[in-house]
Short mmCIF file of C-alpha atoms and ligand atoms in Angstrom, two decimals:
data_model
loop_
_atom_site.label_atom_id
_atom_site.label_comp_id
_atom_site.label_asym_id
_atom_site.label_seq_id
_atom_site.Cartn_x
_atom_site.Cartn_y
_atom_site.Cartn_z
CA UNK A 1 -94.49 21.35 -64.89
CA UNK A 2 -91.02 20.24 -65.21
CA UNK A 3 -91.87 16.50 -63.88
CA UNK A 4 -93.06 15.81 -67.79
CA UNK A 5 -90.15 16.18 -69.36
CA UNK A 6 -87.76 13.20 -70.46
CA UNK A 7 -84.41 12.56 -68.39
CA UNK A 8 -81.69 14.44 -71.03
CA UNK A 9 -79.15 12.38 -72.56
CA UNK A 10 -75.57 12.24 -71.12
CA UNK A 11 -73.57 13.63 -73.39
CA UNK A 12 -71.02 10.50 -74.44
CA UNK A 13 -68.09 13.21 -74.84
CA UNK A 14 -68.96 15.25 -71.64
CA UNK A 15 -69.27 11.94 -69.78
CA UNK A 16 -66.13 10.64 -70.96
CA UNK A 17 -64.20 14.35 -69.80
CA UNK A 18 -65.67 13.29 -66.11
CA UNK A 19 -64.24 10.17 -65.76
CA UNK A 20 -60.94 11.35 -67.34
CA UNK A 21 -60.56 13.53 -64.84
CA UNK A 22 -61.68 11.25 -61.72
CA UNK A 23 -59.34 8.72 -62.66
CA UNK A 24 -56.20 8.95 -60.50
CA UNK A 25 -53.72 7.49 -62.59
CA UNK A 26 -50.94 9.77 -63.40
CA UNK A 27 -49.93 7.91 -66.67
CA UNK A 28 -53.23 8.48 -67.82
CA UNK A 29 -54.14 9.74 -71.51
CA UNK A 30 -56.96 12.02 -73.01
CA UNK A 31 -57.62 11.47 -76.81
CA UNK A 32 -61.14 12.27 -76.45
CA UNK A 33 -61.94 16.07 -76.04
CA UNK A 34 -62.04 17.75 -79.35
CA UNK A 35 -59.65 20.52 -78.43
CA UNK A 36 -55.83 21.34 -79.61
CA UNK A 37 -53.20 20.26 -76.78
CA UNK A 38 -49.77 21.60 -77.09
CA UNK A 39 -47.01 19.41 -75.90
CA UNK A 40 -47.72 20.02 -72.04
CA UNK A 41 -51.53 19.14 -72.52
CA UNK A 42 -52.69 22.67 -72.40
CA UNK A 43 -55.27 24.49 -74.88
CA UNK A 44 -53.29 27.89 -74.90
CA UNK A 45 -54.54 31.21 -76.20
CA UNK A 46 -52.82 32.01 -78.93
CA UNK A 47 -50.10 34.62 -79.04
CA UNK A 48 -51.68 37.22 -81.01
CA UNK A 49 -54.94 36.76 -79.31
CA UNK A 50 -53.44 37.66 -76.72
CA UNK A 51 -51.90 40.99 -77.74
CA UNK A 52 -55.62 41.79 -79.47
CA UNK A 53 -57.12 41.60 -76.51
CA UNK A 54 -54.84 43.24 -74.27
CA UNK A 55 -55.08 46.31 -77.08
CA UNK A 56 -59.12 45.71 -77.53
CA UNK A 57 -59.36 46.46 -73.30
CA UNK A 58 -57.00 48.85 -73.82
CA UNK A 59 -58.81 50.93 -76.97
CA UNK A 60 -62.41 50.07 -76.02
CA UNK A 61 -64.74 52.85 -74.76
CA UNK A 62 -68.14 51.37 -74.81
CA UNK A 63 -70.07 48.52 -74.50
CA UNK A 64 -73.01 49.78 -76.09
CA UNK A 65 -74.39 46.97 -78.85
CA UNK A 66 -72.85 46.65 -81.76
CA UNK A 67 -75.91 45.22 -84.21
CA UNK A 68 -77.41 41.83 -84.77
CA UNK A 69 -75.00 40.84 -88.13
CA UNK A 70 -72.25 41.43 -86.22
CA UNK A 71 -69.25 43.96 -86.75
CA UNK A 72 -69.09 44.68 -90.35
CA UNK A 73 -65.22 44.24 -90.74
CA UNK A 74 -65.08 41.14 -88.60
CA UNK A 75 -67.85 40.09 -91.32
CA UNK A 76 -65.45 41.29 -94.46
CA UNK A 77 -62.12 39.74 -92.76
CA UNK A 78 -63.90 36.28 -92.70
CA UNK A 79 -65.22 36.26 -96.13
CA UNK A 80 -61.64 37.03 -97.02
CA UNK A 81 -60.18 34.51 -95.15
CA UNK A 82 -62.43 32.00 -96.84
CA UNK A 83 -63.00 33.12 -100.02
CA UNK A 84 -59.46 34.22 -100.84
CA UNK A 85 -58.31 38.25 -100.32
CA UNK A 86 -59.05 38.28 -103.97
CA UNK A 87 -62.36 36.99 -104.40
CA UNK A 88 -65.56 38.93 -106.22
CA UNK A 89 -67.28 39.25 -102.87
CA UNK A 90 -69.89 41.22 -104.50
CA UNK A 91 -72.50 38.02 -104.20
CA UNK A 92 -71.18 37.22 -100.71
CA UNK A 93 -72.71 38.33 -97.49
CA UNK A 94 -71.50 37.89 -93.75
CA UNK A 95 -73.42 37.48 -90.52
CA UNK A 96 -70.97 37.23 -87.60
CA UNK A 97 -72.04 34.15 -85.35
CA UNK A 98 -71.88 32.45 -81.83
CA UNK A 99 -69.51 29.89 -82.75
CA UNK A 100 -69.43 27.64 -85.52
CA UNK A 101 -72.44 26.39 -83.94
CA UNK A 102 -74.55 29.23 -83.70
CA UNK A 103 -73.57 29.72 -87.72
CA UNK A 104 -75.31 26.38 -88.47
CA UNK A 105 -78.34 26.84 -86.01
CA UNK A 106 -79.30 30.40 -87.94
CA UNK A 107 -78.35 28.97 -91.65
CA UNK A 108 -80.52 26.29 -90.91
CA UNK A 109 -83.57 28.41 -89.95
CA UNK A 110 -82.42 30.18 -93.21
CA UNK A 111 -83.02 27.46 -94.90
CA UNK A 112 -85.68 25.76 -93.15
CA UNK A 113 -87.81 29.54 -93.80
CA UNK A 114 -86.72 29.47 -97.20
CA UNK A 115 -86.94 25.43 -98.19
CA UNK A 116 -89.57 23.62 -95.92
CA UNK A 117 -89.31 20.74 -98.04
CA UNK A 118 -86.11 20.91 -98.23
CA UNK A 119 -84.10 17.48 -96.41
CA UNK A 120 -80.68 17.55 -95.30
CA UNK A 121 -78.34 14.98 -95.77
CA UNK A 122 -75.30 14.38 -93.23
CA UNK A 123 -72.55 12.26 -93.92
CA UNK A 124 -72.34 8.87 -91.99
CA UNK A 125 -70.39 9.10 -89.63
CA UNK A 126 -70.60 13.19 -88.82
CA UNK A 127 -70.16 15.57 -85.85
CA UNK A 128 -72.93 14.65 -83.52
CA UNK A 129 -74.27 17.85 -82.69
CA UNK A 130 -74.90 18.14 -86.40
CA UNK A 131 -78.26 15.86 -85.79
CA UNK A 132 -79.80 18.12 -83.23
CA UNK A 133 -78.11 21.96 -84.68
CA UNK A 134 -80.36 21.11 -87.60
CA UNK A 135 -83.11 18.92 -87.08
CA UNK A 136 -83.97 21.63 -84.18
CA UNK A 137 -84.27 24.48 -87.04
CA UNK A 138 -86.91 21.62 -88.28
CA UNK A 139 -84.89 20.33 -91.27
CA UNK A 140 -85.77 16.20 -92.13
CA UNK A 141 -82.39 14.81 -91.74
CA UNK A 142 -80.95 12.18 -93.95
CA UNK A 143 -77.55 10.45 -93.98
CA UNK A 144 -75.51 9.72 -97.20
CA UNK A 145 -72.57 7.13 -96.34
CA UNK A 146 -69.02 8.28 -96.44
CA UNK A 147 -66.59 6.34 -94.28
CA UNK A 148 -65.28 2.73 -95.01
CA UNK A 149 -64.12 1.86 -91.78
CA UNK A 150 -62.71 -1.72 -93.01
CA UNK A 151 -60.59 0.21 -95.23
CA UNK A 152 -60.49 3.39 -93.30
CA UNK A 153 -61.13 5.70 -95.87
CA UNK A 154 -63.84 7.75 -97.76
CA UNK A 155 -66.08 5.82 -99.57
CA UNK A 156 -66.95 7.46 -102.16
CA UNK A 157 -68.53 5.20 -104.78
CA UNK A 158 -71.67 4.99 -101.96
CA UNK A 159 -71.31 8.85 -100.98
CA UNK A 160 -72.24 9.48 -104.82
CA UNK A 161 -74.80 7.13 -105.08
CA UNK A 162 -76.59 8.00 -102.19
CA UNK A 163 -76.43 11.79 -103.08
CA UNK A 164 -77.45 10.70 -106.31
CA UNK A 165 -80.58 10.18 -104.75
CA UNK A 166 -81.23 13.14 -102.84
CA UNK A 167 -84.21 14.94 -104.55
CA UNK A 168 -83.88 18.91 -105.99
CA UNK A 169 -83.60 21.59 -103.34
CA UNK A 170 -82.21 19.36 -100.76
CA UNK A 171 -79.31 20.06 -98.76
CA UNK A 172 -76.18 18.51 -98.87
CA UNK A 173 -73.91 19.47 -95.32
CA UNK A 174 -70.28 18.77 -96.58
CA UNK A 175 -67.42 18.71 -94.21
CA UNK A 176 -64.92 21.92 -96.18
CA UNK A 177 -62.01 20.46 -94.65
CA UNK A 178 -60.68 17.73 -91.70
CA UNK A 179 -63.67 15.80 -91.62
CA UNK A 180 -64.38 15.02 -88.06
CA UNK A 181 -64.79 12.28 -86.72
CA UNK A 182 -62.69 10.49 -89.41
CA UNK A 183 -60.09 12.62 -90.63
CA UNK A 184 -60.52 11.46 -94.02
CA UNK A 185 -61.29 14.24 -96.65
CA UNK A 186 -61.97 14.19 -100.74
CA UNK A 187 -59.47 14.75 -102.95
CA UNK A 188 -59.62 17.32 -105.59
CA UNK A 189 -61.05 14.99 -108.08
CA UNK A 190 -63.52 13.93 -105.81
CA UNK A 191 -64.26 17.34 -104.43
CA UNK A 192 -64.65 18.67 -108.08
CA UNK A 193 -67.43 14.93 -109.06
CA UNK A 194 -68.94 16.21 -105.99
CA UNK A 195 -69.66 19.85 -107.06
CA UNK A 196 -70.71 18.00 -110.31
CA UNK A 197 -73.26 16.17 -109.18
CA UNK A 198 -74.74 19.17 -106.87
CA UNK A 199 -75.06 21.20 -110.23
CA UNK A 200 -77.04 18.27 -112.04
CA UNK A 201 -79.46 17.16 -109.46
CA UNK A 202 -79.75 20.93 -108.12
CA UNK A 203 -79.06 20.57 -104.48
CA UNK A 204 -78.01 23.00 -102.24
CA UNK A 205 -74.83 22.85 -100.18
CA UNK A 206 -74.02 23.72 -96.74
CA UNK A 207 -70.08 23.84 -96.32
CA UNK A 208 -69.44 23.07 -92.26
CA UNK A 209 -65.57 24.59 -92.15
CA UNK A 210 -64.31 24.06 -88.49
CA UNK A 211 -60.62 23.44 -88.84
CA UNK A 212 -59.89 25.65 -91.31
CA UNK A 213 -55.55 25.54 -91.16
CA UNK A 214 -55.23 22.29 -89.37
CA UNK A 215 -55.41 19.96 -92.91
CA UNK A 216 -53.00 21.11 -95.04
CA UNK A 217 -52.60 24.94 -94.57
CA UNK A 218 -54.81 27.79 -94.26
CA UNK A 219 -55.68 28.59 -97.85
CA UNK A 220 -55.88 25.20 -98.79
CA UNK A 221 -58.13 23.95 -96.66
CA UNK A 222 -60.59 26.61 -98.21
CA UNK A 223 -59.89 25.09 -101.78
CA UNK A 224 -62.97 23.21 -101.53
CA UNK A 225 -64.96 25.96 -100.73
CA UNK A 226 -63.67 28.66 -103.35
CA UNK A 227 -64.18 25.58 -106.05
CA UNK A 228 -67.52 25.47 -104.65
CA UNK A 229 -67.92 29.39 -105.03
CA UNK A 230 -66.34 29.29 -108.27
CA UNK A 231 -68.80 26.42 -110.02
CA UNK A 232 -71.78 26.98 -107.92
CA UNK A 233 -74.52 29.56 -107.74
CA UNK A 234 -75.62 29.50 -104.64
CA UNK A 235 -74.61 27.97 -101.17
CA UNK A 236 -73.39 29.05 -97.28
CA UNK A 237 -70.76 28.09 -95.16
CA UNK A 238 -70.20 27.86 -90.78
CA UNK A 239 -67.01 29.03 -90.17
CA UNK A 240 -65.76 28.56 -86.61
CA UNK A 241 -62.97 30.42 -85.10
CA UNK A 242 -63.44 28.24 -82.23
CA UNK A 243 -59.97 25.71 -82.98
CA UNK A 244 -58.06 28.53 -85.81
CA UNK A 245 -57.56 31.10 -83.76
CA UNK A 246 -58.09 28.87 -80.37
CA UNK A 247 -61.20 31.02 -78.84
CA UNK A 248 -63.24 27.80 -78.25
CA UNK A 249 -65.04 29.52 -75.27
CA UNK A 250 -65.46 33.01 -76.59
CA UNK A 251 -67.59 31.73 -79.37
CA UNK A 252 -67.22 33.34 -82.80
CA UNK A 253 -68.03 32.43 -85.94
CA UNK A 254 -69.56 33.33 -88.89
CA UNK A 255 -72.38 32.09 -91.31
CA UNK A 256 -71.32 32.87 -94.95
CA UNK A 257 -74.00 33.26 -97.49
CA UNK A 258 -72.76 33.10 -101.51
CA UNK A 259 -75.86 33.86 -103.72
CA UNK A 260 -76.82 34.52 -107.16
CA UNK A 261 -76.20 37.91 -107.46
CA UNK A 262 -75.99 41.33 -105.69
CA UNK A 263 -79.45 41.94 -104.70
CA UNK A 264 -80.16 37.84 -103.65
CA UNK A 265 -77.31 38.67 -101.40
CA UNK A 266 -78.39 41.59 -99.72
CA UNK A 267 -81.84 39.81 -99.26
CA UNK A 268 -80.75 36.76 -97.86
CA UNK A 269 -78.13 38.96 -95.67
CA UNK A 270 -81.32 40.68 -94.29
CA UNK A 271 -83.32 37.73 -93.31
CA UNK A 272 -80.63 36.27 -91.78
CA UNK A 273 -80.09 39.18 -89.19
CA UNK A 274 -83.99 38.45 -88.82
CA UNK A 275 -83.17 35.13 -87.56
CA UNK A 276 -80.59 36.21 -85.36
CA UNK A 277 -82.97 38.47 -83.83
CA UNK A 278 -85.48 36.72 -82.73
CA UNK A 279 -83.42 33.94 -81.57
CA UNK A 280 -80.61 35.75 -79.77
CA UNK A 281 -81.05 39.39 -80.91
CA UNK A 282 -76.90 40.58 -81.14
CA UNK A 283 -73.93 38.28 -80.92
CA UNK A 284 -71.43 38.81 -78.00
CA UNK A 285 -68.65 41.23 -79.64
CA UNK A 286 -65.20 40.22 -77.58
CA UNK A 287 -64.01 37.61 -79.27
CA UNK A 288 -64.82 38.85 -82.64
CA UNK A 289 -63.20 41.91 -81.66
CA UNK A 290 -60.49 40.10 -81.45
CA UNK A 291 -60.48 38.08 -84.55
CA UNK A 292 -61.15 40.91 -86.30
CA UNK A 293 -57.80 42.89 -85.10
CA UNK A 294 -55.88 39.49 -85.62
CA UNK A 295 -57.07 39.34 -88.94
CA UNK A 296 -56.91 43.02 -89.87
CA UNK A 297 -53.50 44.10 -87.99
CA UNK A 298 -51.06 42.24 -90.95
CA UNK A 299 -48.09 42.00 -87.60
CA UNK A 300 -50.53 39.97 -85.34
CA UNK A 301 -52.05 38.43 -88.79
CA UNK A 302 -48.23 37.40 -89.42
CA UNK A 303 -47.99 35.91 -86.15
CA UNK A 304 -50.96 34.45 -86.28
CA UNK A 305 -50.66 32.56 -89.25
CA UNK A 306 -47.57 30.93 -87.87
CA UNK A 307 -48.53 29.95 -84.82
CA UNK A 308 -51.16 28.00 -86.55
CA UNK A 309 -49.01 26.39 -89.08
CA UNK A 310 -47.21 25.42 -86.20
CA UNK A 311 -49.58 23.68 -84.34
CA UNK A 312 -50.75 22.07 -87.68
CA UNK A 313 -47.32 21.04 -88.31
CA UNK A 314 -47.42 19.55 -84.84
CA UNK A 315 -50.63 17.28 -85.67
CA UNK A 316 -48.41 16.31 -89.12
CA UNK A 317 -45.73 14.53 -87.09
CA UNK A 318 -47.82 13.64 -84.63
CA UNK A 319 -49.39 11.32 -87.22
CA UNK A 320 -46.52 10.45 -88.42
CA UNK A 321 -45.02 9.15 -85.24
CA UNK A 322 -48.37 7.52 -83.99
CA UNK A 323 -48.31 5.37 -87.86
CA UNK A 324 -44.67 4.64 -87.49
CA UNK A 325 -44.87 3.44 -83.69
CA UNK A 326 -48.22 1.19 -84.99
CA UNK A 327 -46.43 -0.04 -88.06
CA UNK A 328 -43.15 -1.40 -85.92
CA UNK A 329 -45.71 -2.97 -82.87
CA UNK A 330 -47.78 -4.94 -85.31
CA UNK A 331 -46.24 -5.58 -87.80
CA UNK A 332 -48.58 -4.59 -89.90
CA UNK A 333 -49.47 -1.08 -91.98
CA UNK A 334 -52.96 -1.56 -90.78
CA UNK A 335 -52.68 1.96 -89.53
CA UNK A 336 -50.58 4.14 -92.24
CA UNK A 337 -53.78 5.76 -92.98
CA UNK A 338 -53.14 8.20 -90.11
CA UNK A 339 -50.27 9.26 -91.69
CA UNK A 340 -52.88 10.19 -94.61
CA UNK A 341 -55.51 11.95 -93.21
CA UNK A 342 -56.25 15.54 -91.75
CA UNK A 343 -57.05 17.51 -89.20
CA UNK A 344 -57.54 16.60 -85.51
CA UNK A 345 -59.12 13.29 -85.51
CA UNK A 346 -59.05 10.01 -86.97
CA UNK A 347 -60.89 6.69 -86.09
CA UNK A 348 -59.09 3.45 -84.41
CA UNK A 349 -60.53 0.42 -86.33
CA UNK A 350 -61.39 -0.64 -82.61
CA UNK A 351 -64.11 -2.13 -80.96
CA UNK A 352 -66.15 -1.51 -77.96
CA UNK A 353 -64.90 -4.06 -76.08
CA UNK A 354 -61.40 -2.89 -77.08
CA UNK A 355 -61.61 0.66 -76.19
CA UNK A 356 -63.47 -0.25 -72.91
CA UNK A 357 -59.99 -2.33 -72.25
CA UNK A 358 -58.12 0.97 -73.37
CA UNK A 359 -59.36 2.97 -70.54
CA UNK A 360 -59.49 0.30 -67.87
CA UNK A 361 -56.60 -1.23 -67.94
CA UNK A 362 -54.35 1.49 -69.38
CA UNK A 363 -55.92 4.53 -68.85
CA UNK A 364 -56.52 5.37 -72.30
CA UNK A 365 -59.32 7.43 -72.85
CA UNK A 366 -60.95 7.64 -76.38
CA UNK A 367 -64.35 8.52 -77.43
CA UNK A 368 -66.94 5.04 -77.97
CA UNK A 369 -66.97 4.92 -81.94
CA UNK A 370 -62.82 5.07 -81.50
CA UNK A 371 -62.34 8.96 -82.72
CA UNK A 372 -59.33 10.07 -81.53
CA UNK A 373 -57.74 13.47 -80.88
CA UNK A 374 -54.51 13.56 -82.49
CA UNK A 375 -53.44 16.69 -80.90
CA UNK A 376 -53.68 14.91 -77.58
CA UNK A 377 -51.52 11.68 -78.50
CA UNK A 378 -48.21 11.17 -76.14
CA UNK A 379 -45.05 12.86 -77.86
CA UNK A 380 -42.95 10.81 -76.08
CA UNK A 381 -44.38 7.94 -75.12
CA UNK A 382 -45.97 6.80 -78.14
CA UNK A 383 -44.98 3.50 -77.66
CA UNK A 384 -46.84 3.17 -74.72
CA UNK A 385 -49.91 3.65 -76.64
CA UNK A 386 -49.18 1.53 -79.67
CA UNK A 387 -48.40 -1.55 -77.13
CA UNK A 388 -51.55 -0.97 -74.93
CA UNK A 389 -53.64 -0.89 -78.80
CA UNK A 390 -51.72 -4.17 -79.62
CA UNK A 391 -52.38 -5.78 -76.30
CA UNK A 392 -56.39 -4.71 -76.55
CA UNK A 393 -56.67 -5.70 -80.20
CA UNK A 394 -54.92 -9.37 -80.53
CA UNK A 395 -51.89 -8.43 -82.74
CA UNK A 396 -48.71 -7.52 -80.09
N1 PLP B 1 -68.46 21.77 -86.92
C1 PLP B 1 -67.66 20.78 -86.55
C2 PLP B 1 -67.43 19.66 -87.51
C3 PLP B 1 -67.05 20.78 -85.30
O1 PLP B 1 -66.24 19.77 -84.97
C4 PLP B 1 -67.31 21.86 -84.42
C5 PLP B 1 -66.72 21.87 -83.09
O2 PLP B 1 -66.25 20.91 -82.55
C6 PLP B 1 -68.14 22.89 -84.87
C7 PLP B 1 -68.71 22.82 -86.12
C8 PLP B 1 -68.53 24.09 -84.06
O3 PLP B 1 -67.63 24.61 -83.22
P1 PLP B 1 -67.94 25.94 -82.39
O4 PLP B 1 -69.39 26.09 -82.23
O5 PLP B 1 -67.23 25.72 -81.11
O6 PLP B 1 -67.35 27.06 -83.19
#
């Protein structure tokens, strides 16, 4: 039976991880895997998660199921991380998820059950997995421009017009913070013409928030989203706890629902554990467990919070020094925008051709459209890099 079915596609990002790690080069560099690296290339568990765990194996006494929405205060902690410890959270509903990913996957069936007609538009470029999260649930994708790679920033002017299309009911998936792949975010203003234009032509967004404290701090990275739940009546938002709190592998996450009112919220809330049951029936509970102590305990919360900003921090200068090195080897500020943007990637204004030479000749591994991983560029050996990106592109 299995003979019929189509040869899968290699993942480009999976492939790329292979041949990273069959290359025998010891000067060799990773910028492709979209995980944080501290300064000895490791993806570390974070100190409080840690201590949460140690105290979750130590308290625990069953491992009976807990239900399919989740743990009710892991639910509560995350709407107050995103919505603000202050927020009216009377319209806003939790359902804990499997990863950021598994958040999208049962908001889309959500929406797919509630909106057949419904399209969703993705910005152009956006995470890949994006295409086949939703367009599995059976949502018609569509793609609204957003980057200007010439000019390596947001391009807004066609983002608005294309949205401007978009017909009533559709949904609009917007990035809430550290856009990936491009790193480049809206502003305020733009954020706020944005939320606009979703009022007037009705459409329905779907906030992806992924990095949620690696932009520019762990409330404001959520600005975008409590405008959102300030202006806008209804909408839902993926979190992922997968890069915040560093439990990539222990997948939690939650899909946030804001709706009209009290009673829209509960309903929605309900149908929603619906989906989760028939696709997966109860998420796994250890590393929400977790989180949920982490967010709850204010010592490990304390801790927590500045580890993160630490590691954000990191990312900062790590820009920084990666713009600076650039701007000396060429000659040029061709590449200041790195400086600019947010989170854990940003594009190289590279070609094919170019990054093929990368990780040939030098070793230098970067994903094909030129995302990088800013978390994984060389502290101390940044020149390195900005000479083998001169050498590839024409300008040393
Ligand atoms: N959304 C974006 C934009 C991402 O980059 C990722 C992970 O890379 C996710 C969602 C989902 O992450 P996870 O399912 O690991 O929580």
């Amino acid at each position: 039976m299995f003979e019929s079915l189509a040869e899968p596609k290699v993942d480009a990002i999976l492939g790329l991880m292979a041949a990273f790690r069959a290359d025998e080069r010891t000067d060799k560099l990773d910028l492709g895997v979209g995980v944080y690296k501290d300064p000895a290339g490791k993806t570390p568990v974070m100190r409080a998660i840690k201590t949460a765990e140690a105290r979750l194996l130590d308290e625990q006494d069953t491992k009976s199921y807990v239900s399919p929405g989740g743990s009710p205060a892991f639910c509560e902690a995350m709407i107050a991380q995103v919505f603000g410890a202050k927020a009216n959270t009377s319209r806003i509903r939790a359902v804990q998820s499997v990863g950021g990913s598994g958040a999208l996957r049962i908001l889309a069936d959500l929406l797919q059950e509630t909106r057949p007609e419904a399209r969703a538009w993705v910005s152009d470029p956006t995470w890949p997995n994006h295409i086949p999260l939703l367009g599995a649930a059976g949502l018609e994708l569509k793609r609204y421009p957003y980057y200007d790679a010439a000019h390596s920033k947001v391009d807004f002017a066609a983002m608005m017009a294309a949205l401007g299309e978009a017909s009533s009911g559709d949904i609009v998936v917007l990035h809430g913070c550290c856009h990936n792949p491009t790193g480049a975010d809206l502003d305020r203003a733009q954020w706020q013409d944005v939320v606009a234009l979703l009022k007037e032509r009705e459409l329905f967004p779907l906030v992806d928030l992924a990095y949620q404290g690696f932009g520019i701090g762990l409330e404001e990275d959520a600005g975008p989203t409590r405008l959102l739940a300030e202006e806008m009546d209804e909408f839902v938002v993926a979190a992922s706890c997968s890069k915040n709190l560093g439990l990539y592998r222990e997948r939690v996450g939650a899909a946030l629902i804001v709706a009209r009112n009290t009673a829209d919220a509960t309903r929605a809330h309900g149908r929603l554990t619906t989906v989760v049951r028939a696709n997966y029936s109860m998420p796994p509970d250890h590393g929400a467990n977790t989180t949920e102590r982490v967010l709850t305990d204010s010592a490990l919360n304390e801790e927590w919070r500045s580890e993160l900003e630490s590691m954000r921090l990191r990312m900062v200068g790590l820009r920084k020094d990666f713009s600076e090195a650039m701007r000396k080897r060429s000659n040029s500020d061709r590449f200041d925008y790195i400086s600019r943007q947010q989170g854990m990637f940003s594009r190289l204004p590279l070609d094919t051709a170019q990054i093929d030479r990368l990780r040939e000749e030098f070793g230098i591994y970067m994903v094909g459209d030129g995302r990088i991983n800013v978390a994984g560029l060389p502290e101390n050996d940044m020149d390195r890099l900005a000479d083998a990106i001169c050498t590839v592109t024409g300008t040393a």
